[in-house]
mmCIF file of C-alpha atoms in Angstrom:
data_model
loop_
_atom_site.group_PDB
_atom_site.id
_atom_site.type_symbol
_atom_site.label_atom_id
_atom_site.label_comp_id
_atom_site.label_asym_id
_atom_site.label_seq_id
_atom_site.Cartn_x
_atom_site.Cartn_y
_atom_site.Cartn_z
ATOM 1 C CA VAL K 1 12.606 -5.721 -0.008
ATOM 2 C CA GLN K 2 9.466 -4.796 -2.007
ATOM 3 C CA LEU K 3 9.519 -3.805 -5.628
ATOM 4 C CA HIS K 4 7.725 -0.901 -7.078
ATOM 5 C CA GLY K 5 7.640 1.608 -10.181
ATOM 6 C CA LEU K 6 9.206 -0.876 -12.396
ATOM 7 C CA GLU K 7 8.149 0.172 -16.064
ATOM 8 C CA THR K 8 9.668 -2.631 -18.353
ATOM 9 C CA ALA K 9 8.800 -5.334 -15.854
ATOM 10 C CA GLN K 10 5.629 -4.067 -14.425
ATOM 11 C CA GLN K 11 4.505 -7.695 -13.658
ATOM 12 C CA TYR K 12 6.933 -7.834 -10.680
ATOM 13 C CA ASN K 13 5.598 -4.489 -8.988
ATOM 14 C CA GLY K 14 4.398 -5.302 -5.511
ATOM 15 C CA ALA K 15 6.413 -8.438 -5.369
ATOM 16 C CA ASP K 16 8.672 -9.244 -2.378
ATOM 17 C CA GLY K 17 12.271 -10.621 -2.294
ATOM 18 C CA ARG K 18 15.836 -10.770 -0.854
ATOM 19 C CA VAL K 19 18.862 -8.889 -2.055
ATOM 20 C CA VAL K 20 21.531 -11.466 -2.941
ATOM 21 C CA GLY K 21 24.056 -9.090 -4.510
ATOM 22 C CA THR K 22 24.902 -6.152 -6.617
ATOM 23 C CA ALA K 23 25.466 -5.634 -10.176
ATOM 24 C CA GLY K 24 26.935 -2.289 -11.064
ATOM 25 C CA GLU K 25 24.317 0.187 -9.757
ATOM 26 C CA ARG K 26 21.475 -2.382 -9.521
ATOM 27 C CA PHE K 27 20.815 -4.908 -6.761
ATOM 28 C CA GLU K 28 20.255 -8.467 -7.553
ATOM 29 C CA VAL K 29 16.890 -9.436 -5.930
ATOM 30 C CA ARG K 30 15.599 -13.109 -5.464
ATOM 31 C CA LEU K 31 11.815 -12.850 -5.625
ATOM 32 C CA ASP K 32 9.862 -14.850 -3.236
ATOM 33 C CA SER K 33 7.852 -17.890 -4.303
ATOM 34 C CA PRO K 34 5.868 -18.469 -6.446
ATOM 35 C CA LEU K 35 8.021 -16.306 -8.674
ATOM 36 C CA ASP K 36 11.381 -17.883 -7.665
ATOM 37 C CA LYS K 37 13.708 -15.858 -9.808
ATOM 38 C CA THR K 38 16.464 -13.377 -9.639
ATOM 39 C CA ILE K 39 16.215 -10.008 -11.350
ATOM 40 C CA ARG K 40 18.371 -6.745 -11.344
ATOM 41 C CA VAL K 41 16.693 -3.780 -9.861
ATOM 42 C CA LEU K 42 17.672 -0.033 -9.299
ATOM 43 C CA PRO K 43 17.569 1.197 -5.784
ATOM 44 C CA LYS K 44 14.788 3.665 -6.671
ATOM 45 C CA ASN K 45 12.437 0.856 -7.387
ATOM 46 C CA MET K 46 12.865 -0.794 -3.978
ATOM 47 C CA ILE K 47 11.598 -0.306 -0.396
ATOM 48 C CA LEU K 48 13.197 -2.041 2.540
ATOM 49 C CA LEU K 49 10.870 -4.472 4.567
ATOM 50 C CA ARG K 50 11.564 -5.582 7.976
ATOM 51 C CA ALA K 51 10.917 -9.396 8.455
ATOM 52 C CA ARG K 52 7.971 -10.024 10.630
ATOM 53 C CA PRO K 53 8.612 -12.145 13.821
ATOM 54 C CA ASN K 54 6.227 -14.880 12.746
ATOM 55 C CA GLU K 55 7.880 -14.957 9.299
ATOM 56 C CA ALA K 56 11.220 -15.586 10.821
ATOM 57 C CA GLN K 57 9.886 -18.377 13.132
ATOM 58 C CA GLY K 58 8.395 -20.053 10.141
ATOM 59 C CA CYS K 59 11.752 -20.298 8.356
ATOM 60 C CA THR K 60 13.204 -23.944 8.575
ATOM 61 C CA ASP K 61 16.979 -24.592 8.740
ATOM 62 C CA SER K 62 16.861 -25.923 4.987
ATOM 63 C CA ALA K 63 15.189 -22.675 3.827
ATOM 64 C CA LEU K 64 17.610 -20.492 5.631
ATOM 65 C CA SER K 65 20.694 -22.402 4.193
ATOM 66 C CA GLU K 66 19.355 -21.491 0.699
ATOM 67 C CA VAL K 67 19.698 -17.789 1.366
ATOM 68 C CA PRO K 68 23.209 -16.748 0.175
ATOM 69 C CA GLU K 69 25.475 -14.797 2.467
ATOM 70 C CA VAL K 70 25.382 -11.052 1.472
ATOM 71 C CA PRO K 71 28.830 -9.075 1.478
ATOM 72 C CA GLU K 72 28.984 -6.556 4.132
ATOM 73 C CA GLN K 73 29.292 -3.694 1.669
ATOM 74 C CA THR K 74 25.971 -4.783 -0.137
ATOM 75 C CA LEU K 75 24.248 -4.886 3.439
ATOM 76 C CA GLN K 76 25.533 -1.238 3.976
ATOM 77 C CA GLN K 77 23.980 -0.267 0.679
ATOM 78 C CA ILE K 78 20.642 -2.063 1.494
ATOM 79 C CA GLU K 79 20.372 -0.029 4.781
ATOM 80 C CA THR K 80 20.293 3.151 2.613
ATOM 81 C CA LEU K 81 16.960 2.066 1.005
ATOM 82 C CA PRO K 82 13.688 3.600 2.183
ATOM 83 C CA ALA K 83 12.404 1.658 4.958
ATOM 84 C CA SER K 84 8.802 3.152 5.228
ATOM 85 C CA PRO K 85 6.358 5.346 3.457
ATOM 86 C CA SER K 86 7.577 8.235 5.731
ATOM 87 C CA GLU K 87 10.884 8.090 3.709
ATOM 88 C CA ARG K 88 9.291 8.510 0.337
ATOM 89 C CA VAL K 89 9.400 11.817 -1.423
ATOM 90 C CA PRO K 90 6.670 13.580 -3.363
ATOM 91 C CA GLY K 91 6.311 12.420 -6.798
ATOM 92 C CA SER K 92 7.295 8.642 -5.938
ATOM 93 C CA GLN K 93 4.925 5.873 -5.888
ATOM 94 C CA LEU K 94 4.572 3.043 -3.388
ATOM 95 C CA PHE K 95 2.818 -0.271 -2.995
ATOM 96 C CA ILE K 96 1.202 -0.403 0.459
ATOM 97 C CA ALA K 97 -1.490 -2.392 2.311
ATOM 98 C CA PRO K 98 -4.793 -0.209 2.661
ATOM 99 C CA CYS K 99 -4.776 -0.753 6.473
ATOM 100 C CA ASP K 100 -1.446 0.899 6.642
ATOM 101 C CA LEU K 101 -2.851 4.206 5.047
ATOM 102 C CA PHE K 102 -4.857 6.703 7.001
ATOM 103 C CA PHE K 103 -7.852 8.875 6.429
ATOM 104 C CA CYS K 104 -7.296 12.637 6.368
ATOM 105 C CA GLN K 105 -11.055 13.337 7.006
ATOM 106 C CA ASP K 106 -13.441 12.304 9.752
ATOM 107 C CA SER K 107 -16.353 11.666 7.480
ATOM 108 C CA ILE K 108 -17.144 10.923 3.808
ATOM 109 C CA SER K 109 -20.029 10.686 1.383
ATOM 110 C CA ILE K 110 -21.076 7.052 0.512
ATOM 111 C CA LYS K 111 -21.143 8.138 -3.241
ATOM 112 C CA PHE K 112 -18.154 8.936 -5.445
ATOM 113 C CA ARG K 113 -18.311 12.062 -7.693
ATOM 114 C CA ASN K 114 -19.537 9.836 -10.572
ATOM 115 C CA GLY K 115 -22.660 9.079 -8.451
ATOM 116 C CA ILE K 116 -21.904 5.466 -7.903
ATOM 117 C CA SER K 117 -21.807 4.268 -4.175
ATOM 118 C CA ILE K 118 -18.898 2.749 -2.370
ATOM 119 C CA ARG K 119 -21.088 -0.269 -1.848
ATOM 120 C CA ASP K 120 -21.797 -0.755 -5.452
ATOM 121 C CA THR K 121 -18.048 -0.200 -6.516
ATOM 122 C CA LEU K 122 -17.079 -2.829 -3.974
ATOM 123 C CA GLY K 123 -19.567 -5.257 -5.425
ATOM 124 C CA GLN K 124 -18.170 -4.586 -8.890
ATOM 125 C CA LEU K 125 -14.674 -5.258 -7.566
ATOM 126 C CA LEU K 126 -15.677 -8.497 -5.737
ATOM 127 C CA SER K 127 -17.483 -9.674 -8.886
ATOM 128 C CA ARG K 128 -14.530 -8.754 -10.934
ATOM 129 C CA GLU K 129 -16.854 -6.595 -13.075
ATOM 130 C CA ILE K 130 -14.055 -3.972 -12.738
ATOM 131 C CA ARG K 131 -10.443 -4.334 -11.457
ATOM 132 C CA LYS K 132 -8.409 -2.376 -9.362
ATOM 133 C CA ARG K 133 -6.747 -0.659 -12.328
ATOM 134 C CA ASP K 134 -9.902 0.728 -13.282
ATOM 135 C CA VAL K 135 -10.108 2.805 -10.135
ATOM 136 C CA GLU K 136 -7.997 6.031 -10.173
ATOM 137 C CA MET K 137 -4.607 5.710 -8.115
ATOM 138 C CA MET K 138 -5.004 7.360 -4.721
ATOM 139 C CA ARG K 139 -2.824 10.344 -3.602
ATOM 140 C CA VAL K 140 -1.033 10.206 -0.229
ATOM 141 C CA ALA K 141 0.647 12.935 1.938
ATOM 142 C CA ILE K 142 3.183 12.116 4.743
ATOM 143 C CA HIS K 143 2.231 14.145 7.758
ATOM 144 C CA GLN K 144 4.082 13.709 10.887
ATOM 145 C CA GLY K 145 5.617 10.448 9.613
ATOM 146 C CA ARG K 146 2.092 8.834 8.850
ATOM 147 C CA PRO K 147 0.751 8.338 5.274
ATOM 148 C CA TYR K 148 -2.556 10.220 5.091
ATOM 149 C CA CYS K 149 -4.771 9.585 2.022
ATOM 150 C CA LEU K 150 -6.478 12.452 0.073
ATOM 151 C CA SER K 151 -8.559 9.989 -1.687
ATOM 152 C CA ASN K 152 -10.631 9.069 1.437
ATOM 153 C CA ARG K 153 -13.562 7.337 -0.341
ATOM 154 C CA ARG K 154 -11.202 5.122 -2.334
ATOM 155 C CA LEU K 155 -9.454 4.285 0.832
ATOM 156 C CA ALA K 156 -12.621 3.201 2.540
ATOM 157 C CA LEU K 157 -13.378 1.161 -0.539
ATOM 158 C CA TYR K 158 -9.781 -0.640 -0.506
ATOM 159 C CA ARG K 159 -9.816 -1.307 3.281
ATOM 160 C CA LEU K 160 -13.225 -3.085 2.678
ATOM 161 C CA LEU K 161 -11.798 -5.025 -0.225
ATOM 162 C CA GLN K 162 -8.695 -5.900 2.010
ATOM 163 C CA GLN K 163 -10.980 -7.139 4.804
ATOM 164 C CA ALA K 164 -12.572 -9.316 2.196
ATOM 165 C CA ALA K 165 -9.214 -10.866 1.502
ATOM 166 C CA ARG K 166 -9.304 -9.541 -2.045
ATOM 167 C CA CYS K 167 -6.661 -6.790 -1.861
ATOM 168 C CA ARG K 168 -3.174 -7.045 -0.261
ATOM 169 C CA ARG K 169 -1.624 -3.876 -1.556
ATOM 170 C CA VAL K 170 -2.591 -0.818 -3.591
ATOM 171 C CA LYS K 171 -0.376 1.485 -5.574
ATOM 172 C CA VAL K 172 -0.357 5.217 -4.461
ATOM 173 C CA HIS K 173 1.180 8.356 -5.544
ATOM 174 C CA ILE K 174 3.002 10.413 -2.918
ATOM 175 C CA VAL K 175 2.199 14.139 -2.925
ATOM 176 C CA SER K 176 3.302 17.065 -0.769
ATOM 177 C CA GLU K 177 1.270 18.431 2.148
ATOM 178 C CA ASP K 178 -0.372 21.116 -0.053
ATOM 179 C CA VAL K 179 -3.493 23.487 0.334
ATOM 180 C CA GLU K 180 -5.876 20.579 -0.543
ATOM 181 C CA PHE K 181 -4.307 18.293 2.179
ATOM 182 C CA ARG K 182 -4.616 21.149 4.742
ATOM 183 C CA ARG K 183 -8.300 21.806 3.992
ATOM 184 C CA LYS K 184 -9.220 17.995 4.002
ATOM 185 C CA TYR K 185 -7.207 17.185 7.275
ATOM 186 C CA THR K 186 -10.000 17.124 9.775
ATOM 187 C CA THR K 187 -9.454 13.564 11.353
ATOM 188 C CA GLN K 188 -9.720 13.475 15.137
ATOM 189 C CA CYS K 189 -8.611 9.858 15.326
ATOM 190 C CA GLN K 190 -5.317 10.161 13.433
ATOM 191 C CA GLY K 191 -7.136 8.566 10.323
ATOM 192 C CA GLU K 192 -7.768 5.264 12.019
ATOM 193 C CA ARG K 193 -11.437 5.314 10.911
ATOM 194 C CA VAL K 194 -13.816 7.305 8.839
ATOM 195 C CA LEU K 195 -17.647 7.715 9.193
ATOM 196 C CA ILE K 196 -19.921 7.297 6.170
ATOM 197 C CA ARG K 197 -22.274 10.295 6.617
ATOM 198 C CA GLU K 198 -25.482 8.936 5.024
ATOM 199 C CA THR K 199 -25.575 5.637 6.850
ATOM 200 C CA SER K 200 -23.374 6.140 9.993
ATOM 201 C CA GLU K 201 -21.400 3.196 9.149
ATOM 202 C CA VAL K 202 -17.722 3.159 10.010
ATOM 203 C CA VAL K 203 -14.817 1.725 8.146
ATOM 204 C CA GLY K 204 -11.867 0.886 10.437
ATOM 205 C CA ARG K 205 -8.428 -0.606 9.949
ATOM 206 C CA THR K 206 -9.773 -4.118 10.694
ATOM 207 C CA ALA K 207 -13.177 -6.032 10.259
ATOM 208 C CA GLU K 208 -13.668 -5.923 14.052
ATOM 209 C CA ASP K 209 -13.617 -1.960 14.062
ATOM 210 C CA THR K 210 -15.715 -1.897 10.962
ATOM 211 C CA THR K 211 -19.495 -1.529 10.957
ATOM 212 C CA PHE K 212 -19.969 -1.400 7.050
ATOM 213 C CA ARG K 213 -22.820 -3.940 6.428
ATOM 214 C CA ARG K 214 -21.153 -7.410 6.335
ATOM 215 C CA ALA K 215 -23.446 -8.655 3.596
ATOM 216 C CA ALA K 216 -21.798 -6.077 1.199
ATOM 217 C CA VAL K 217 -18.263 -7.602 2.091
#
């Protein structure tokens, strides 16, 4: 599972772990290394992760033996947790990789509303002049099972930051498909990539399909 929305233990938001038991209405979650501790978490603060094949193959016998056997009743409760962004309801928040979010627009301006460019903001983040928390949280609407971002310039920024290996996940706010979403929804490629109008550069899901100037990343 992955933890999110914790208020009194915010340092664990975005952390991954394994459910090892229950304690009343909470789950006992053993956090992955380097945290290596067990905490109790409400279901609303968890999202179910499916193990990736390479992760499963990388587990040694000794590592597997350290994972406690989970009672069948607990396993049934775990299966009721949201397993993807498409199961999140408006008003909730989620930690997710930028490459797993999609643009709702076909093209964007290179500058934010404050006049600062995506390129300059990327440089500020890479140099740690500013932090991710200094950037306003993105808003995401679930459309036909896909998480589309209404904050398209910020998504371009975070995809570039992820491609520079400086951002694994971002915190987003789930919103409904309102008038703003319907107005912005112009993508013809299901949000896989976006064009920067002033420079004709493209920001895609991976570095291979991104033409944003590599010197800036």
